[in-house]
Amino acid sequence: MESWIEHMPKGMMLKSDGFASNLYDPESVYTLKRFCADHGIRYGDTGVPVSLDTFTSYGLAFRDRMVPELEDKLVVALDRAPEGFVLRLDSGETVRARRVVLAIGITHFKYTPENLAHLPEKFVTHSFQHHHLEPLRGRDVTVLGGGASAIDLAGLLQQAGSKVRLVARASSLKFHTTPDGKPRPLWQQIRHPQSGLGPGLRSRFFANAPMIFHYLPERWRVKVVRTSLGPSAGWPSKAKFVGKVEQLLGYSVQRAEIQEGKVRLSLRSADGSERELLTDHVIAGTGYKVDLTRLKFLSGDLRSRIRLVQGSPALSSSFECSVPGLYFAGVAAANSFGPVMRFAFGAGFAAERLTKAMAKSPVRDRISVSASTMVEMTKEGDPTSSSSIETETGIMKRENGCDSCWLRWRPHDSCRGGSHLPDHCLRI
Ligand SMILES: Cc1cc2nc3c(=O)[nH]c(=O)nc-3n(C[C@H](O)[C@H](O)[C@H](O)COP(=O)(O)OP(=O)(O)OC[C@H]3O[C@@H](n4cnc5c(N)ncnc54)[C@H](O)[C@@H]3O)c2cc1C
């Protein structure tokens, strides 16, 4: 949950509907709806915005309930080893694994345009760096971008007491339609069917058919992922933004330099006209670009063996990259399985495909090393002999674990009799 807890602006509302904001568990036992009912929080499958606060509380409760054995550790190095992979954790431990799933989300991929990236952080940051908004109170802030991140942040900063303007290349901004509470007419339901990515036939296809998407020609997939579901903000953002935040639309940044303790931005519009502005701080709400060269924990050797398509790993139908045993989920899988991989709604499909791939192994022992990094250890021979992790300081034994359910490091009586299917061990 790190991205949500530390890198999204306080006060944000999710863009996805309630029904599309579940964390995935195969039996849907702990949905957002269930969490809200338990905690007296207003919920609707559609039409009731989900606050960041609610979603992060749900995420933490989900973790405690569904994956209490999860270890919050960072992988600082990942390399090939004779039997698979070797991972070094920030705790100093070394873990060997036959298979590794990297579900590292957006955390390494924030994108800042080149003509801004050279300026120091005191003057230019990315929207990923702003959870607390108080430090910018009373300051003149320019947010760049025309998508949900930029619009949300601009509206929330304005509310928190900054003087904000938004600069975007687009000549108009898009917001999702505000629901009017009335049932949709039948023809509209057919023409614009509801989906986990919002209403519309294309969204429905992306949300429900990632496997078909995968079999389409690579060039087409990459183009579709780049161009579809273009920038638009959720309807709840509108009230905080429209009429409150100054908008400079149709402009792109040509140059940025520091002048007398401020940033001077040179802007150019589509018709060629130019203007300049001085601002205390610039925030790039310019999104994320998957680029595996950003993964400093990957060894150079491993990285060089991963076939890339425009920075993203090319994945098989089971999410495996060109290095056998190495899998990617989340946004890094979008070029292979479509835009749904960028959203929580895509996690179910990814988890099921990955589970099938893992289940092919005759003997399994899986451990989790972080919120979203999944490691599978596979050993030959007696399964019960592999219930341990090798560390640099020795062998860490699994104690009191359920023998028949050794996907989990928890006592037998709390794991429902060891009847877990393999998919219970996948976390996205
Ligand atoms: C402003 C904004 C609003 C969004 N709104 C929505 C929305 O309304 N609905 C929606 O479905 N999606 C939304 N998203 C997209 C959202 O990011 C994804 O849906 C979701 O976070 C994907 O989950 P994930 O587990 O793949 O990645 P993340 O949530 O990014 O999780 C990745 C995890 O990997 C961990 N990690 C990274 N590197 C390492 C390492 N080396 N070792 C160990 N752990 C590591 C991180 O700490 C993190 O916990 C939004 C994104 C942004 C930026």
CSV table of C-alpha atoms and ligand atoms in Angstrom, one decimal:
chain,number,residue,atom,x,y,z
A,1,MET,CA,0.0,0.0,0.0
A,2,GLU,CA,3.0,2.3,0.0
A,3,SER,CA,2.0,4.1,-3.2
A,4,TRP,CA,-1.4,4.9,-1.8
A,5,ILE,CA,-0.3,5.8,1.8
A,6,GLU,CA,2.8,7.9,1.0
A,7,HIS,CA,2.5,9.1,-2.6
A,8,MET,CA,-1.1,10.1,-3.3
A,9,PRO,CA,-2.4,13.5,-2.1
A,10,LYS,CA,-4.3,13.6,1.2
A,11,GLY,CA,-8.0,14.2,0.6
A,12,MET,CA,-8.0,12.5,-2.9
A,13,MET,CA,-10.9,10.6,-4.1
A,14,LEU,CA,-10.4,7.4,-6.2
A,15,LYS,CA,-11.3,7.6,-9.8
A,16,SER,CA,-12.6,4.0,-9.8
A,17,ASP,CA,-16.0,3.1,-8.7
A,18,GLY,CA,-16.6,1.2,-5.5
A,19,PHE,CA,-17.1,-2.2,-7.2
A,20,ALA,CA,-13.9,-1.7,-9.2
A,21,SER,CA,-11.8,-0.8,-6.1
A,22,ASN,CA,-11.7,-4.2,-4.4
A,23,LEU,CA,-8.4,-5.8,-3.6
A,24,TYR,CA,-8.4,-9.2,-5.1
A,25,ASP,CA,-9.0,-12.4,-3.1
A,26,PRO,CA,-10.3,-15.4,-5.0
A,27,GLU,CA,-13.4,-15.9,-3.0
A,28,SER,CA,-14.3,-12.2,-2.7
A,29,VAL,CA,-14.5,-12.6,1.1
A,30,TYR,CA,-13.1,-9.2,1.9
A,31,THR,CA,-14.4,-6.7,-0.6
A,32,LEU,CA,-14.5,-2.9,-0.1
A,33,LYS,CA,-18.2,-3.2,0.3
A,34,ARG,CA,-17.8,-5.6,3.2
A,35,PHE,CA,-15.1,-3.4,4.8
A,36,CYS,CA,-17.4,-0.3,4.5
A,37,ALA,CA,-20.3,-2.3,6.0
A,38,ASP,CA,-18.1,-3.4,9.0
A,39,HIS,CA,-17.0,0.2,9.6
A,40,GLY,CA,-20.1,2.1,9.0
A,41,ILE,CA,-18.7,3.9,5.9
A,42,ARG,CA,-21.1,4.9,3.1
A,43,TYR,CA,-20.6,2.7,0.1
A,44,GLY,CA,-22.1,2.3,-3.4
A,45,ASP,CA,-21.0,0.0,-6.3
A,46,THR,CA,-21.3,3.2,-8.3
A,47,GLY,CA,-22.1,6.8,-7.6
A,48,VAL,CA,-20.5,7.1,-4.1
A,49,PRO,CA,-16.8,8.2,-4.4
A,50,VAL,CA,-14.2,6.2,-2.5
A,51,SER,CA,-11.9,8.4,-0.4
A,52,LEU,CA,-8.2,7.7,-0.2
A,53,ASP,CA,-8.6,7.4,3.5
A,54,THR,CA,-11.2,4.7,3.2
A,55,PHE,CA,-9.2,2.8,0.5
A,56,THR,CA,-5.9,2.9,2.5
A,57,SER,CA,-7.7,1.7,5.7
A,58,TYR,CA,-9.3,-1.1,3.7
A,59,GLY,CA,-5.9,-2.0,2.2
A,60,LEU,CA,-4.3,-2.3,5.7
A,61,ALA,CA,-7.3,-4.2,7.1
A,62,PHE,CA,-7.1,-6.5,4.0
A,63,ARG,CA,-3.4,-7.1,4.6
A,64,ASP,CA,-3.9,-7.9,8.3
A,65,ARG,CA,-6.7,-10.3,7.6
A,66,MET,CA,-5.7,-12.0,4.3
A,67,VAL,CA,-1.9,-11.8,4.4
A,68,PRO,CA,-0.8,-11.4,8.0
A,69,GLU,CA,2.5,-13.1,7.2
A,70,LEU,CA,3.5,-10.4,4.8
A,71,GLU,CA,7.0,-9.1,5.4
A,72,ASP,CA,7.6,-5.4,4.8
A,73,LYS,CA,11.1,-5.5,3.3
A,74,LEU,CA,12.7,-3.9,0.3
A,75,VAL,CA,14.5,-5.9,-2.4
A,76,VAL,CA,17.8,-4.0,-2.9
A,77,ALA,CA,19.4,-6.5,-5.3
A,78,LEU,CA,18.1,-9.1,-7.7
A,79,ASP,CA,20.3,-11.3,-9.8
A,80,ARG,CA,20.4,-14.7,-11.5
A,81,ALA,CA,21.7,-17.7,-9.6
A,82,PRO,CA,22.4,-21.2,-10.8
A,83,GLU,CA,19.0,-22.5,-9.5
A,84,GLY,CA,17.0,-19.4,-10.3
A,85,PHE,CA,17.5,-16.0,-8.6
A,86,VAL,CA,19.1,-14.5,-5.5
A,87,LEU,CA,17.5,-11.5,-3.8
A,88,ARG,CA,19.2,-9.3,-1.2
A,89,LEU,CA,16.8,-7.5,1.1
A,90,ASP,CA,17.3,-4.2,3.0
A,91,SER,CA,17.4,-6.3,6.2
A,92,GLY,CA,20.6,-7.9,5.0
A,93,GLU,CA,19.0,-11.2,4.4
A,94,THR,CA,19.6,-13.1,1.2
A,95,VAL,CA,16.8,-15.2,-0.3
A,96,ARG,CA,17.2,-17.7,-3.1
A,97,ALA,CA,14.2,-18.4,-5.3
A,98,ARG,CA,13.4,-20.4,-8.4
A,99,ARG,CA,10.8,-17.8,-9.5
A,100,VAL,CA,10.3,-14.2,-8.7
A,101,VAL,CA,7.2,-12.0,-9.5
A,102,LEU,CA,7.9,-8.3,-9.5
A,103,ALA,CA,4.6,-6.4,-8.7
A,104,ILE,CA,6.3,-3.1,-8.1
A,105,GLY,CA,3.6,-0.9,-9.4
A,106,ILE,CA,4.3,2.7,-10.3
A,107,THR,CA,6.9,3.2,-7.6
A,108,HIS,CA,10.0,3.4,-9.8
A,109,PHE,CA,8.4,5.0,-12.9
A,110,LYS,CA,7.5,8.6,-12.2
A,111,TYR,CA,8.0,10.7,-15.4
A,112,THR,CA,9.2,14.3,-15.4
A,113,PRO,CA,9.7,16.0,-18.8
A,114,GLU,CA,13.4,16.5,-19.7
A,115,ASN,CA,13.2,20.3,-19.8
A,116,LEU,CA,12.2,20.3,-16.1
A,117,ALA,CA,14.1,17.3,-14.7
A,118,HIS,CA,17.4,19.2,-14.4
A,119,LEU,CA,16.1,21.6,-11.8
A,120,PRO,CA,16.6,20.9,-8.1
A,121,GLU,CA,13.8,19.4,-6.0
A,122,LYS,CA,13.4,22.6,-4.1
A,123,PHE,CA,11.8,24.0,-7.2
A,124,VAL,CA,10.5,21.0,-9.2
A,125,THR,CA,8.9,17.8,-7.9
A,126,HIS,CA,6.6,15.1,-9.3
A,127,SER,CA,3.1,14.6,-8.1
A,128,PHE,CA,4.3,11.2,-6.6
A,129,GLN,CA,6.2,13.2,-4.0
A,130,HIS,CA,3.1,15.0,-2.6
A,131,HIS,CA,1.1,13.3,0.1
A,132,HIS,CA,1.2,16.1,2.7
A,133,LEU,CA,0.1,19.4,1.1
A,134,GLU,CA,0.8,21.7,4.1
A,135,PRO,CA,4.4,22.4,3.1
A,136,LEU,CA,3.2,24.3,0.0
A,137,ARG,CA,0.5,26.4,1.9
A,138,GLY,CA,0.8,30.1,1.0
A,139,ARG,CA,3.1,29.4,-2.0
A,140,ASP,CA,2.6,30.0,-5.7
A,141,VAL,CA,2.5,26.5,-7.3
A,142,THR,CA,2.2,25.6,-10.9
A,143,VAL,CA,1.0,22.1,-11.7
A,144,LEU,CA,1.7,20.6,-15.1
A,145,GLY,CA,-0.5,18.0,-16.7
A,146,GLY,CA,-4.1,17.5,-17.8
A,147,GLY,CA,-4.9,14.1,-16.2
A,148,ALA,CA,-6.3,13.0,-12.9
A,149,SER,CA,-3.1,13.3,-10.9
A,150,ALA,CA,-2.6,16.9,-11.9
A,151,ILE,CA,-6.2,18.0,-11.6
A,152,ASP,CA,-6.7,16.3,-8.2
A,153,LEU,CA,-3.5,17.7,-6.8
A,154,ALA,CA,-4.2,21.2,-8.1
A,155,GLY,CA,-7.7,21.2,-6.5
A,156,LEU,CA,-6.4,19.8,-3.2
A,157,LEU,CA,-3.5,22.3,-3.0
A,158,GLN,CA,-5.9,25.2,-3.6
A,159,GLN,CA,-8.1,23.9,-0.8
A,160,ALA,CA,-5.0,23.5,1.4
A,161,GLY,CA,-4.1,27.2,0.9
A,162,SER,CA,-1.7,27.3,-2.0
A,163,LYS,CA,-2.1,29.7,-4.9
A,164,VAL,CA,-2.3,27.2,-7.8
A,165,ARG,CA,-2.4,27.3,-11.5
A,166,LEU,CA,-2.6,24.3,-13.9
A,167,VAL,CA,-0.8,24.3,-17.2
A,168,ALA,CA,-1.8,21.6,-19.7
A,169,ARG,CA,-1.1,20.9,-23.4
A,170,ALA,CA,-4.8,20.0,-23.9
A,171,SER,CA,-7.1,22.8,-24.9
A,172,SER,CA,-9.8,21.4,-22.6
A,173,LEU,CA,-9.9,19.2,-19.5
A,174,LYS,CA,-12.1,16.1,-19.2
A,175,PHE,CA,-14.0,14.9,-16.2
A,176,HIS,CA,-16.0,11.7,-15.8
A,177,THR,CA,-19.8,12.4,-16.0
A,178,THR,CA,-21.3,13.1,-12.6
A,179,PRO,CA,-23.9,10.4,-11.9
A,180,ASP,CA,-27.4,11.8,-11.5
A,181,GLY,CA,-28.6,8.9,-9.3
A,182,LYS,CA,-31.2,7.8,-11.9
A,183,PRO,CA,-31.0,4.3,-13.5
A,184,ARG,CA,-29.5,4.4,-16.9
A,185,PRO,CA,-31.8,3.7,-19.9
A,186,LEU,CA,-31.4,0.3,-21.5
A,187,TRP,CA,-30.0,1.7,-24.8
A,188,GLN,CA,-27.3,3.5,-22.8
A,189,GLN,CA,-26.5,0.3,-20.9
A,190,ILE,CA,-26.1,-1.5,-24.2
A,191,ARG,CA,-24.2,1.3,-26.0
A,192,HIS,CA,-22.0,2.2,-23.0
A,193,PRO,CA,-21.9,-0.9,-20.8
A,194,GLN,CA,-20.5,-0.6,-17.3
A,195,SER,CA,-17.0,-1.9,-16.7
A,196,GLY,CA,-14.2,-1.9,-14.2
A,197,LEU,CA,-12.6,0.9,-16.2
A,198,GLY,CA,-15.8,3.0,-16.5
A,199,PRO,CA,-18.6,2.8,-19.1
A,200,GLY,CA,-18.0,2.2,-22.8
A,201,LEU,CA,-17.5,-0.7,-25.2
A,202,ARG,CA,-13.8,-0.2,-25.4
A,203,SER,CA,-13.4,0.0,-21.7
A,204,ARG,CA,-15.5,-3.1,-21.3
A,205,PHE,CA,-13.2,-4.9,-23.7
A,206,PHE,CA,-10.0,-3.8,-21.9
A,207,ALA,CA,-11.5,-4.6,-18.5
A,208,ASN,CA,-12.9,-8.0,-19.4
A,209,ALA,CA,-10.7,-9.5,-22.1
A,210,PRO,CA,-7.0,-9.0,-21.2
A,211,MET,CA,-6.2,-12.4,-22.6
A,212,ILE,CA,-7.6,-11.6,-26.0
A,213,PHE,CA,-5.8,-8.3,-25.9
A,214,HIS,CA,-2.6,-10.2,-25.3
A,215,TYR,CA,-3.0,-12.1,-28.6
A,216,LEU,CA,-3.3,-8.9,-30.7
A,217,PRO,CA,-0.3,-7.7,-32.6
A,218,GLU,CA,2.4,-6.2,-30.4
A,219,ARG,CA,2.5,-2.9,-32.3
A,220,TRP,CA,-1.2,-2.4,-32.0
A,221,ARG,CA,-1.2,-3.2,-28.3
A,222,VAL,CA,1.5,-0.8,-27.5
A,223,LYS,CA,-0.3,2.0,-29.4
A,224,VAL,CA,-3.6,1.3,-27.7
A,225,VAL,CA,-2.0,1.4,-24.3
A,226,ARG,CA,-0.4,4.7,-25.1
A,227,THR,CA,-3.5,6.3,-26.5
A,228,SER,CA,-6.6,4.8,-24.9
A,229,LEU,CA,-8.2,5.9,-21.7
A,230,GLY,CA,-6.7,9.4,-22.2
A,231,PRO,CA,-6.3,11.9,-19.4
A,232,SER,CA,-9.5,12.6,-17.5
A,233,ALA,CA,-10.3,13.3,-13.9
A,234,GLY,CA,-12.9,11.6,-11.7
A,235,TRP,CA,-16.2,13.5,-11.3
A,236,PRO,CA,-15.6,14.3,-7.6
A,237,SER,CA,-12.5,16.4,-8.5
A,238,LYS,CA,-14.7,18.8,-10.4
A,239,ALA,CA,-16.1,20.7,-7.4
A,240,LYS,CA,-12.6,21.4,-6.0
A,241,PHE,CA,-11.1,22.5,-9.3
A,242,VAL,CA,-13.5,24.2,-11.7
A,243,GLY,CA,-13.8,28.0,-10.9
A,244,LYS,CA,-11.1,27.7,-8.2
A,245,VAL,CA,-7.9,26.9,-10.0
A,246,GLU,CA,-6.4,29.1,-12.7
A,247,GLN,CA,-6.1,27.2,-15.9
A,248,LEU,CA,-3.6,27.8,-18.7
A,249,LEU,CA,-4.7,25.3,-21.4
A,250,GLY,CA,-3.1,24.6,-24.7
A,251,TYR,CA,0.4,25.4,-23.5
A,252,SER,CA,3.5,23.3,-23.3
A,253,VAL,CA,6.7,24.1,-21.4
A,254,GLN,CA,9.6,25.1,-23.6
A,255,ARG,CA,12.2,26.0,-21.0
A,256,ALA,CA,12.5,26.2,-17.2
A,257,GLU,CA,15.2,28.1,-15.2
A,258,ILE,CA,15.7,29.5,-11.8
A,259,GLN,CA,15.6,33.2,-11.5
A,260,GLU,CA,15.8,35.1,-8.1
A,261,GLY,CA,14.6,32.1,-6.1
A,262,LYS,CA,11.7,31.3,-8.4
A,263,VAL,CA,11.1,29.2,-11.5
A,264,ARG,CA,10.7,31.0,-14.7
A,265,LEU,CA,8.7,28.9,-17.1
A,266,SER,CA,8.6,29.7,-20.9
A,267,LEU,CA,5.4,28.4,-22.4
A,268,ARG,CA,4.3,28.0,-26.0
A,269,SER,CA,0.8,27.5,-27.2
A,270,ALA,CA,-0.3,25.4,-30.2
A,271,ASP,CA,-0.6,28.6,-32.4
A,272,GLY,CA,3.1,29.4,-31.6
A,273,SER,CA,2.4,32.3,-29.2
A,274,GLU,CA,4.7,32.4,-26.2
A,275,ARG,CA,4.3,33.5,-22.6
A,276,GLU,CA,6.4,33.4,-19.4
A,277,LEU,CA,5.5,33.0,-15.8
A,278,LEU,CA,7.3,33.1,-12.5
A,279,THR,CA,6.3,30.6,-9.8
A,280,ASP,CA,7.6,29.4,-6.5
A,281,HIS,CA,7.3,25.7,-7.3
A,282,VAL,CA,6.5,23.4,-10.2
A,283,ILE,CA,4.9,20.0,-9.8
A,284,ALA,CA,5.0,17.6,-12.8
A,285,GLY,CA,1.7,15.8,-12.8
A,286,THR,CA,2.9,14.1,-15.9
A,287,GLY,CA,2.3,10.5,-15.0
A,288,TYR,CA,4.4,7.4,-15.2
A,289,LYS,CA,6.4,5.6,-17.8
A,290,VAL,CA,7.5,2.0,-17.4
A,291,ASP,CA,11.3,1.9,-18.0
A,292,LEU,CA,13.2,-1.1,-16.6
A,293,THR,CA,16.5,0.9,-16.6
A,294,ARG,CA,15.0,2.6,-13.6
A,295,LEU,CA,15.0,-0.6,-11.6
A,296,LYS,CA,18.4,-0.1,-9.9
A,297,PHE,CA,18.0,-3.3,-7.9
A,298,LEU,CA,18.1,-5.4,-11.1
A,299,SER,CA,21.6,-6.6,-12.0
A,300,GLY,CA,22.9,-5.4,-15.3
A,301,ASP,CA,23.1,-9.0,-16.5
A,302,LEU,CA,19.5,-9.7,-15.7
A,303,ARG,CA,18.3,-6.5,-17.2
A,304,SER,CA,20.1,-7.1,-20.4
A,305,ARG,CA,18.4,-10.5,-20.8
A,306,ILE,CA,14.8,-9.0,-20.5
A,307,ARG,CA,13.3,-8.4,-23.9
A,308,LEU,CA,11.7,-4.9,-23.9
A,309,VAL,CA,9.0,-3.3,-25.9
A,310,GLN,CA,9.4,0.5,-25.4
A,311,GLY,CA,10.8,0.1,-21.9
A,312,SER,CA,8.3,-2.5,-20.7
A,313,PRO,CA,9.1,-6.2,-20.5
A,314,ALA,CA,7.5,-8.4,-23.3
A,315,LEU,CA,5.5,-11.0,-21.4
A,316,SER,CA,4.2,-14.4,-22.2
A,317,SER,CA,0.5,-15.3,-21.5
A,318,SER,CA,1.6,-16.3,-18.0
A,319,PHE,CA,3.3,-12.9,-17.3
A,320,GLU,CA,6.8,-14.4,-17.6
A,321,CYS,CA,9.4,-12.2,-19.3
A,322,SER,CA,12.2,-13.5,-21.6
A,323,VAL,CA,14.2,-14.6,-18.5
A,324,PRO,CA,12.6,-17.9,-17.4
A,325,GLY,CA,11.2,-17.7,-13.9
A,326,LEU,CA,10.9,-13.9,-13.8
A,327,TYR,CA,7.4,-12.5,-13.9
A,328,PHE,CA,6.0,-8.9,-13.9
A,329,ALA,CA,2.5,-7.8,-12.8
A,330,GLY,CA,0.9,-4.3,-12.5
A,331,VAL,CA,1.6,-1.4,-14.8
A,332,ALA,CA,4.7,-3.1,-16.2
A,333,ALA,CA,2.3,-5.7,-17.8
A,334,ALA,CA,0.1,-3.1,-19.5
A,335,ASN,CA,1.8,-3.4,-22.9
A,336,SER,CA,1.1,-7.1,-22.8
A,337,PHE,CA,-2.4,-7.3,-21.3
A,338,GLY,CA,-3.8,-3.8,-21.8
A,339,PRO,CA,-4.7,-0.7,-19.8
A,340,VAL,CA,-6.6,-2.7,-17.1
A,341,MET,CA,-3.2,-3.7,-15.7
A,342,ARG,CA,-2.8,-0.1,-14.5
A,343,PHE,CA,-5.8,-0.5,-12.1
A,344,ALA,CA,-6.7,-2.5,-9.1
A,345,PHE,CA,-9.4,-4.1,-11.2
A,346,GLY,CA,-6.7,-5.9,-13.3
A,347,ALA,CA,-5.2,-7.7,-10.2
A,348,GLY,CA,-7.7,-10.6,-10.3
A,349,PHE,CA,-6.8,-11.6,-13.8
A,350,ALA,CA,-3.0,-11.3,-13.1
A,351,ALA,CA,-3.3,-13.3,-9.9
A,352,GLU,CA,-5.2,-16.1,-11.6
A,353,ARG,CA,-2.7,-16.4,-14.5
A,354,LEU,CA,0.3,-16.2,-12.3
A,355,THR,CA,-1.2,-18.8,-10.0
A,356,LYS,CA,-1.7,-21.2,-12.9
A,357,ALA,CA,1.9,-20.7,-13.9
A,358,MET,CA,3.2,-21.3,-10.3
A,359,ALA,CA,0.9,-24.3,-9.9
A,360,LYS,CA,2.7,-26.1,-12.8
A,361,SER,CA,5.6,-26.5,-10.5
A,362,PRO,CA,5.4,-30.0,-8.8
A,363,VAL,CA,6.7,-28.8,-5.4
A,364,ARG,CA,6.1,-25.4,-4.0
A,365,ASP,CA,7.1,-23.3,-1.2
A,366,ARG,CA,6.3,-19.6,-1.5
A,367,ILE,CA,7.2,-16.7,0.7
A,368,SER,CA,6.4,-13.1,0.4
A,369,VAL,CA,9.2,-10.6,0.9
A,370,SER,CA,7.3,-7.3,0.6
A,371,ALA,CA,4.0,-5.8,0.0
A,372,SER,CA,4.0,-6.6,-3.6
A,373,THR,CA,7.1,-8.6,-4.4
A,374,MET,CA,6.3,-12.2,-4.6
A,375,VAL,CA,8.8,-14.9,-4.5
A,376,GLU,CA,8.4,-18.6,-5.1
A,377,MET,CA,10.9,-21.0,-3.8
A,378,THR,CA,10.8,-24.4,-5.4
A,379,LYS,CA,12.8,-27.4,-4.2
A,380,GLU,CA,13.1,-31.0,-5.3
A,381,GLY,CA,12.1,-33.8,-3.0
A,382,ASP,CA,10.0,-33.8,0.1
A,383,PRO,CA,7.9,-30.7,0.3
A,384,THR,CA,8.0,-30.5,4.1
A,385,SER,CA,11.8,-30.2,3.9
A,386,SER,CA,11.7,-26.9,2.2
A,387,SER,CA,9.9,-24.9,4.9
A,388,SER,CA,12.8,-22.7,5.6
A,389,ILE,CA,14.5,-19.6,4.2
A,390,GLU,CA,18.2,-19.4,3.8
A,391,THR,CA,19.6,-16.2,5.2
A,392,GLU,CA,23.2,-14.9,5.3
A,393,THR,CA,23.1,-15.5,9.1
A,394,GLY,CA,21.8,-19.0,8.8
A,395,ILE,CA,18.5,-20.8,8.3
A,396,MET,CA,15.2,-19.2,9.3
A,397,LYS,CA,12.8,-22.0,10.2
A,398,ARG,CA,9.1,-21.8,9.6
A,399,GLU,CA,7.6,-22.4,13.0
A,400,ASN,CA,4.2,-23.7,13.8
A,401,GLY,CA,3.2,-23.4,10.2
A,402,CYS,CA,0.5,-25.5,8.7
A,403,ASP,CA,2.1,-28.5,6.9
A,404,SER,CA,-0.6,-29.0,4.4
A,405,CYS,CA,-0.9,-25.3,3.6
A,406,TRP,CA,2.6,-24.2,3.4
A,407,LEU,CA,1.9,-21.2,1.3
A,408,ARG,CA,1.3,-19.4,4.6
A,409,TRP,CA,3.4,-18.9,7.6
A,410,ARG,CA,0.7,-19.1,10.1
A,411,PRO,CA,-0.6,-21.7,12.6
A,412,HIS,CA,-2.7,-24.5,11.2
A,413,ASP,CA,-5.8,-23.7,13.1
A,414,SER,CA,-6.0,-20.2,11.7
A,415,CYS,CA,-5.6,-21.2,8.1
A,416,ARG,CA,-8.9,-22.9,7.5
A,417,GLY,CA,-7.5,-26.4,7.7
A,418,GLY,CA,-4.8,-26.0,5.1
A,419,SER,CA,-7.3,-26.1,2.3
A,420,HIS,CA,-5.8,-23.1,0.4
A,421,LEU,CA,-5.7,-23.2,-3.3
A,422,PRO,CA,-2.4,-22.0,-4.7
A,423,ASP,CA,-4.0,-18.7,-5.6
A,424,HIS,CA,-4.2,-17.7,-2.0
A,425,CYS,CA,-0.5,-17.1,-2.0
A,426,LEU,CA,-0.6,-14.4,-4.7
A,427,ARG,CA,-0.6,-10.8,-3.6
A,428,ILE,CA,-0.7,-7.9,-5.9
B,1,LIG,C1,-3.0,9.7,-8.4
B,1,LIG,C2,-3.4,8.3,-8.7
B,1,LIG,C3,-4.7,7.8,-8.6
B,1,LIG,C4,-5.0,6.5,-8.9
B,1,LIG,N1,-6.3,6.1,-8.7
B,1,LIG,C5,-6.7,4.9,-9.0
B,1,LIG,C6,-8.0,4.4,-8.8
B,1,LIG,O1,-8.9,5.2,-8.5
B,1,LIG,N2,-8.3,3.1,-9.0
B,1,LIG,C7,-7.3,2.2,-9.4
B,1,LIG,O2,-7.7,1.0,-9.5
B,1,LIG,N3,-6.1,2.6,-9.6
B,1,LIG,C8,-5.7,3.9,-9.4
B,1,LIG,N4,-4.4,4.3,-9.6
B,1,LIG,C9,-3.4,3.3,-10.1
B,1,LIG,C10,-2.8,2.5,-8.9
B,1,LIG,O3,-1.5,3.0,-8.7
B,1,LIG,C11,-2.9,1.1,-9.2
B,1,LIG,O4,-4.2,0.6,-9.3
B,1,LIG,C12,-2.4,0.2,-8.0
B,1,LIG,O5,-1.6,0.9,-7.1
B,1,LIG,C13,-1.6,-0.9,-8.6
B,1,LIG,O6,-1.2,-1.8,-7.6
B,1,LIG,P1,0.2,-2.5,-7.6
B,1,LIG,O7,0.3,-3.4,-6.5
B,1,LIG,O8,0.5,-3.0,-9.0
B,1,LIG,O9,1.2,-1.3,-7.4
B,1,LIG,P2,1.5,-0.3,-6.2
B,1,LIG,O10,0.3,0.0,-5.5
B,1,LIG,O11,2.3,0.8,-6.8
B,1,LIG,O12,2.4,-1.2,-5.3
B,1,LIG,C14,3.8,-1.5,-5.5
B,1,LIG,C15,4.4,-2.0,-4.3
B,1,LIG,O13,5.7,-2.5,-4.6
B,1,LIG,C16,6.6,-2.2,-3.6
B,1,LIG,N5,8.0,-2.2,-4.1
B,1,LIG,C17,8.5,-1.4,-5.1
B,1,LIG,N6,9.8,-1.8,-5.3
B,1,LIG,C18,10.1,-2.7,-4.4
B,1,LIG,C19,11.3,-3.4,-4.0
B,1,LIG,N7,12.5,-3.2,-4.6
B,1,LIG,N8,11.2,-4.3,-3.0
B,1,LIG,C20,10.1,-4.5,-2.3
B,1,LIG,N9,8.9,-3.9,-2.6
B,1,LIG,C21,8.9,-3.0,-3.6
B,1,LIG,C22,6.1,-0.7,-3.2
B,1,LIG,O14,6.6,-0.4,-1.9
B,1,LIG,C23,4.6,-0.9,-3.3
B,1,LIG,O15,4.2,-1.3,-2.0
B,1,LIG,C24,-4.0,5.6,-9.3
B,1,LIG,C25,-2.7,6.0,-9.4
B,1,LIG,C26,-2.4,7.3,-9.2
B,1,LIG,C27,-0.9,7.7,-9.3
